[in-house]
Short mmCIF file of C-alpha atoms in Angstrom, two decimals:
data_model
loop_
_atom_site.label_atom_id
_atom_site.label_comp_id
_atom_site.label_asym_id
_atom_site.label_seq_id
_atom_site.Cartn_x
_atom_site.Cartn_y
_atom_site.Cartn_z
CA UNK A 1467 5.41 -20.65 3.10
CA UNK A 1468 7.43 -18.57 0.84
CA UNK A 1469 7.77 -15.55 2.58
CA UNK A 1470 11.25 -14.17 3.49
CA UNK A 1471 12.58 -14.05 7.02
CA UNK A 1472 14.58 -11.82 8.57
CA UNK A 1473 16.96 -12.16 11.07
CA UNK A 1474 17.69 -11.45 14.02
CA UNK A 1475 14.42 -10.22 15.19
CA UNK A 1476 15.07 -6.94 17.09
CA UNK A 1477 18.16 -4.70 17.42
CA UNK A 1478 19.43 -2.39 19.18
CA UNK A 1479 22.49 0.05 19.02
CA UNK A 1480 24.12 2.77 19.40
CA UNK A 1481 23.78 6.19 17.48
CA UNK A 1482 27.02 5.93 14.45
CA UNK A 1483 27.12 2.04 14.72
CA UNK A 1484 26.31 -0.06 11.70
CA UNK A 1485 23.01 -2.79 11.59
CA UNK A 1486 22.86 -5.58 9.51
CA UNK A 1487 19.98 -7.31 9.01
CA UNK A 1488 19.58 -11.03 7.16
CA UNK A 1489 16.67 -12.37 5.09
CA UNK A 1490 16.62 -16.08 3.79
CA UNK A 1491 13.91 -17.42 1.34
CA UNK A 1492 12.86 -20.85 -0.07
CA UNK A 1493 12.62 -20.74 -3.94
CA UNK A 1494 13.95 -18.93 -7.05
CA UNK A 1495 13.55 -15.32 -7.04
CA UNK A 1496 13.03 -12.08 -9.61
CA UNK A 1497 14.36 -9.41 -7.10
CA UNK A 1498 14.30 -8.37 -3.10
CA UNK A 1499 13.49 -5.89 -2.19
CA UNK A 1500 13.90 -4.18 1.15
CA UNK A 1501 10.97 -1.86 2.86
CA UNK A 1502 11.47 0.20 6.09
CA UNK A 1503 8.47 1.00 8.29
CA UNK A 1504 8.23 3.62 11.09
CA UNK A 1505 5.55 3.19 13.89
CA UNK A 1506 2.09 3.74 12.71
CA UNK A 1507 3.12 4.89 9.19
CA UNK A 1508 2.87 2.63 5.77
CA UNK A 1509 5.61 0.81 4.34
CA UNK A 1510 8.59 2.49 2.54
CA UNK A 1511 10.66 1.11 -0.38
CA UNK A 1512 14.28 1.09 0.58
CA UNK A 1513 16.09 -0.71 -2.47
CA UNK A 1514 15.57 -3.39 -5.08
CA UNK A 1515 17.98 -6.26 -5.87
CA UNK A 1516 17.57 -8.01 -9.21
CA UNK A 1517 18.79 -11.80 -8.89
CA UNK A 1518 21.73 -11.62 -11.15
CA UNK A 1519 22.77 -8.57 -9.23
CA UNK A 1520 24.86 -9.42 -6.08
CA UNK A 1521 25.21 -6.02 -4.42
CA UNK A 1522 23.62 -2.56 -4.27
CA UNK A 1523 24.23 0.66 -2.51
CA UNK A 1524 22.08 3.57 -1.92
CA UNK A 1525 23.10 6.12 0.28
CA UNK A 1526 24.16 4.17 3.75
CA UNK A 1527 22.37 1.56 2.82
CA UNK A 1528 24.19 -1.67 0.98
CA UNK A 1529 22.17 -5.00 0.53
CA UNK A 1530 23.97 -7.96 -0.67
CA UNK A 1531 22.63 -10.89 -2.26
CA UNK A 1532 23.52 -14.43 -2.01
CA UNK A 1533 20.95 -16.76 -4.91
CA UNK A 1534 23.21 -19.83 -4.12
CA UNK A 1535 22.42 -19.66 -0.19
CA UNK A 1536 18.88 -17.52 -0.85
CA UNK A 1537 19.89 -15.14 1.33
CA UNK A 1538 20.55 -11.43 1.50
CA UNK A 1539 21.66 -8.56 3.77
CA UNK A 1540 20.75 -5.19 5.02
CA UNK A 1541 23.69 -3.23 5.98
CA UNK A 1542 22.84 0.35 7.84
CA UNK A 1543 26.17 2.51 8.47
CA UNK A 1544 26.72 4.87 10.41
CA UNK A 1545 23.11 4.33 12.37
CA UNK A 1546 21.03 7.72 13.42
CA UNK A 1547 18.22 7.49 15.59
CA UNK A 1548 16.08 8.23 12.74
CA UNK A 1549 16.48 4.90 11.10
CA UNK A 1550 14.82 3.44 14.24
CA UNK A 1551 12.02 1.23 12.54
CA UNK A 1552 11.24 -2.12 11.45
CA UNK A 1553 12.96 -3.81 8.67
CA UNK A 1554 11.44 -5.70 6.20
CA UNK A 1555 12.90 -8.10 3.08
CA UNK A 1556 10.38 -8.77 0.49
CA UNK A 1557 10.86 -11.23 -2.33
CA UNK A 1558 9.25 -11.40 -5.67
CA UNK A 1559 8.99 -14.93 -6.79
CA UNK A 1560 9.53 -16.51 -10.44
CA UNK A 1561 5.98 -16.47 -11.88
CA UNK A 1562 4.25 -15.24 -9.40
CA UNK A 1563 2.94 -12.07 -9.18
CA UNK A 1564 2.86 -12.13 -5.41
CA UNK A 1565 5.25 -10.05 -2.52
CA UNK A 1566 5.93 -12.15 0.02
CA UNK A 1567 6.99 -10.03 3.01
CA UNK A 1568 9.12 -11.52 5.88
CA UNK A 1569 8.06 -10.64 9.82
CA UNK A 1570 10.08 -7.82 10.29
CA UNK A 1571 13.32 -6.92 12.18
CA UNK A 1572 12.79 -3.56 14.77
CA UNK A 1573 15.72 -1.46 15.01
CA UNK A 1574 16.59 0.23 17.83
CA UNK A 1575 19.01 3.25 17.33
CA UNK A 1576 19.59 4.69 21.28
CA UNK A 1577 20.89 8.80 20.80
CA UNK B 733 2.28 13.27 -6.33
CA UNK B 734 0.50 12.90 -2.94
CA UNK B 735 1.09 9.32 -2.70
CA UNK B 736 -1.38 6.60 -2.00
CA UNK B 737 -4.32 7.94 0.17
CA UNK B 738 -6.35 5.57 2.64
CA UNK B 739 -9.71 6.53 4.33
CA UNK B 740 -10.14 6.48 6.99
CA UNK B 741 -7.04 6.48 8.89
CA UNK B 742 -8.70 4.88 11.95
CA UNK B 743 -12.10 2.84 12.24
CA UNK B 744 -13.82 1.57 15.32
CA UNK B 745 -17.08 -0.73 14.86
CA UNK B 746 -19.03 -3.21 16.41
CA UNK B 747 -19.34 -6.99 15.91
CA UNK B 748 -21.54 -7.48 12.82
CA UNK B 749 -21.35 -4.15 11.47
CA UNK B 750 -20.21 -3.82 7.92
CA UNK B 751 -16.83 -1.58 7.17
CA UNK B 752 -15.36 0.22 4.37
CA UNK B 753 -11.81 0.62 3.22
CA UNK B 754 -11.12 3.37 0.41
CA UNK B 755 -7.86 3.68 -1.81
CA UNK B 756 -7.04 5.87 -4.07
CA UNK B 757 -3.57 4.86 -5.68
CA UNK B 758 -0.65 7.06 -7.09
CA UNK B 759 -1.98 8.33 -10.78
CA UNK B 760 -0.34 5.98 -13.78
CA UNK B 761 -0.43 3.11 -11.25
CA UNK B 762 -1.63 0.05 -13.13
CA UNK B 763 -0.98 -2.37 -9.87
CA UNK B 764 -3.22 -1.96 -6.49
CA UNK B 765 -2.57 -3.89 -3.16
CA UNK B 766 -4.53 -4.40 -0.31
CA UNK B 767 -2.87 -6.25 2.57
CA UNK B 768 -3.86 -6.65 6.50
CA UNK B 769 -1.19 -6.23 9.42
CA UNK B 770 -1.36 -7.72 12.63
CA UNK B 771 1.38 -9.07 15.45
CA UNK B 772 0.55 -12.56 14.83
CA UNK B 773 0.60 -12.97 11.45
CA UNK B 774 2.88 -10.15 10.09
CA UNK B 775 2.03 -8.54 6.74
CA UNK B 776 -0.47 -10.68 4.40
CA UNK B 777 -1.36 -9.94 0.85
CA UNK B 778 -5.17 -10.10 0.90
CA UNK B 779 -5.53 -9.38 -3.23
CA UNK B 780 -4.16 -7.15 -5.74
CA UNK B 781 -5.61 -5.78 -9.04
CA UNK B 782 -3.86 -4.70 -12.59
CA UNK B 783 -5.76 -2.40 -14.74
CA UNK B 784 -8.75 -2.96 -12.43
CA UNK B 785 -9.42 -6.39 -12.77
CA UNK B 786 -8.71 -8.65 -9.79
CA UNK B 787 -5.63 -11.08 -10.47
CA UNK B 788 -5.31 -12.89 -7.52
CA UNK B 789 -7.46 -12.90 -3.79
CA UNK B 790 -6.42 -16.01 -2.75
CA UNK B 791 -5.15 -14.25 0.17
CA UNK B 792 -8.55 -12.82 1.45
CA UNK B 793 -9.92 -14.46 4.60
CA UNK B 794 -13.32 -15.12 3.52
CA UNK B 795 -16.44 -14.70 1.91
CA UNK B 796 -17.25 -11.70 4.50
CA UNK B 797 -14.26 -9.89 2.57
CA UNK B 798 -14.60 -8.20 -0.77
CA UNK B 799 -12.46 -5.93 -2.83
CA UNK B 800 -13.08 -3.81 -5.67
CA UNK B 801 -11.69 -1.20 -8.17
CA UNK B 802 -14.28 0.38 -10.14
CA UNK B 803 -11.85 2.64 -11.63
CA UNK B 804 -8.31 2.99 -12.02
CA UNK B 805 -8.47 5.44 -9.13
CA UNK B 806 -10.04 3.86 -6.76
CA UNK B 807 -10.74 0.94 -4.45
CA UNK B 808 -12.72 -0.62 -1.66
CA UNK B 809 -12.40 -3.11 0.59
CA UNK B 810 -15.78 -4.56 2.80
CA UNK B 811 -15.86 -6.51 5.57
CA UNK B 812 -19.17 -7.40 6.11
CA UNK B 813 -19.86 -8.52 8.72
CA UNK B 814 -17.10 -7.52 10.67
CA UNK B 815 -15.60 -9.44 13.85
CA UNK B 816 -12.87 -8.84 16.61
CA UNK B 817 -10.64 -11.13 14.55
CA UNK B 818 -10.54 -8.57 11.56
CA UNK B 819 -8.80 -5.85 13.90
CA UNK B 820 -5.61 -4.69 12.25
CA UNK B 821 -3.80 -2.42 10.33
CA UNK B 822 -4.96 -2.56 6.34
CA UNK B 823 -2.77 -1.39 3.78
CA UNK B 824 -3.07 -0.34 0.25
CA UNK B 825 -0.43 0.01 -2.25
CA UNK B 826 0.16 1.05 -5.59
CA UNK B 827 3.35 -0.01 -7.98
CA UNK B 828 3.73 0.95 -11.64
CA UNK B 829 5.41 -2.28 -12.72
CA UNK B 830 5.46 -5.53 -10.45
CA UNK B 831 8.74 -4.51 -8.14
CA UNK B 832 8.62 -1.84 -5.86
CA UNK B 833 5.29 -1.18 -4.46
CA UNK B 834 4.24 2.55 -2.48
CA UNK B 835 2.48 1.80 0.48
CA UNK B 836 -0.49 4.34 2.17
CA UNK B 837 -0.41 5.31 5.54
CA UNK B 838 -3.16 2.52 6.55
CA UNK B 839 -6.36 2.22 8.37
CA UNK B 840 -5.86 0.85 11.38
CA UNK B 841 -9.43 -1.14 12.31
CA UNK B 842 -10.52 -2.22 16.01
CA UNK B 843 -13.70 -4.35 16.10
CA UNK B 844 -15.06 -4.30 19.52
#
């Protein structure tokens, strides 16, 4: 399978700590992207990393991206309960149309 | 924009009944998902359309699934007929350009 995979699974911290999140993937990509999903709600797009890009911030978010080790990170600062969710890293493969989404990593954030 | 709307948002059925999925993408959208959530097997991409026209459904299950897209504002999805393995959540989602994709809210399905 091609699918990204996150890591670790499941998190859990304290309100004003940071999370960071991993995703590995097999094969040559276009971009990752990152999608955060609340309980019983739809996915939502977080950020998109080209691969010649090797970092990106948006707001407290910052993703890097390694294409040597096909890997990247998901970096959540200064945590608030409301970025309790699941974490997802997407990746968008050379010629291929496809998403392949990894299994998720649930985030915790205790008040 | 409203987003991407799903219908309906929840669906219990019995074995061997046929089921109905609706989509209606974001307006300008020229890409439409449908995938299927469950615990087991995480997020799978069960087919997608551009401009209406089905590109790729090597992800559906089988022959009891169809998709279509009459109309660049909406889409179904049948299972027919339905079984207890086809309970999960389905999404739809819409993307102007291959990259990043806007997901509905999802109909979660329980076949009894």
């Amino acid at each position: 399978s091609q699918q990204g995979e996150e890591d670790p699974q499941a998190l859990s911290i304290q309100e004003g700590e940071n999370a960071t999140m991993n995703c590995s993937y097999k094969t040559s990509i276009n971009n990752l992207q990152w999608y955060r999903q609340n309980s019983g709600r739809g996915l939502v797009h977080l950020i998109l990393i080209r691969s010649n890009e090797r970092e990106k911030h948006s707001g407290r978010l910052r993703v890097t991206l390694d294409t040597s080790k096909k890997s990247s990170s998901l970096l959540i600062t200064a945590s608030r309960a409301a970025d309790t969710a699941s974490y997802f890293c997407a990746t968008d493969y050379y010629g291929n149309n496809r998403l392949a989404f990894g299994k998720g990593n649930q985030v915790v954030v205790i008040p | 924009d409203a987003g991407v709307i799903q219908s309906p948002r929840h669906e219990v059925t019995e074995m061997g009944q046929e089921v109905t999925l609706r989509c209606k993408p974001i307006s300008g959208h020229d890409y439409l998902f449908w995938y299927r959530q469950t615990m087991m097997r995480g997020l799978e991409l069960l087919i997608y359309f551009n401009n209406n026209v089905p590109i790729d459904d090597s992800g559906m299950p089988e022959d009891r699934f169809s998709a279509k897209m009459p109309n660049a504002s909406f889409s179904t999805l049948k299972i027919q007929p339905s079984e207890p393995r086809d309970s999960a959540v389905y999404f739809c989602a819409s993307s102007a350009v291959l990259g990043t994709q806007y997901f509905g809210p999802g109909t979660r399905l329980l076949v009894l």
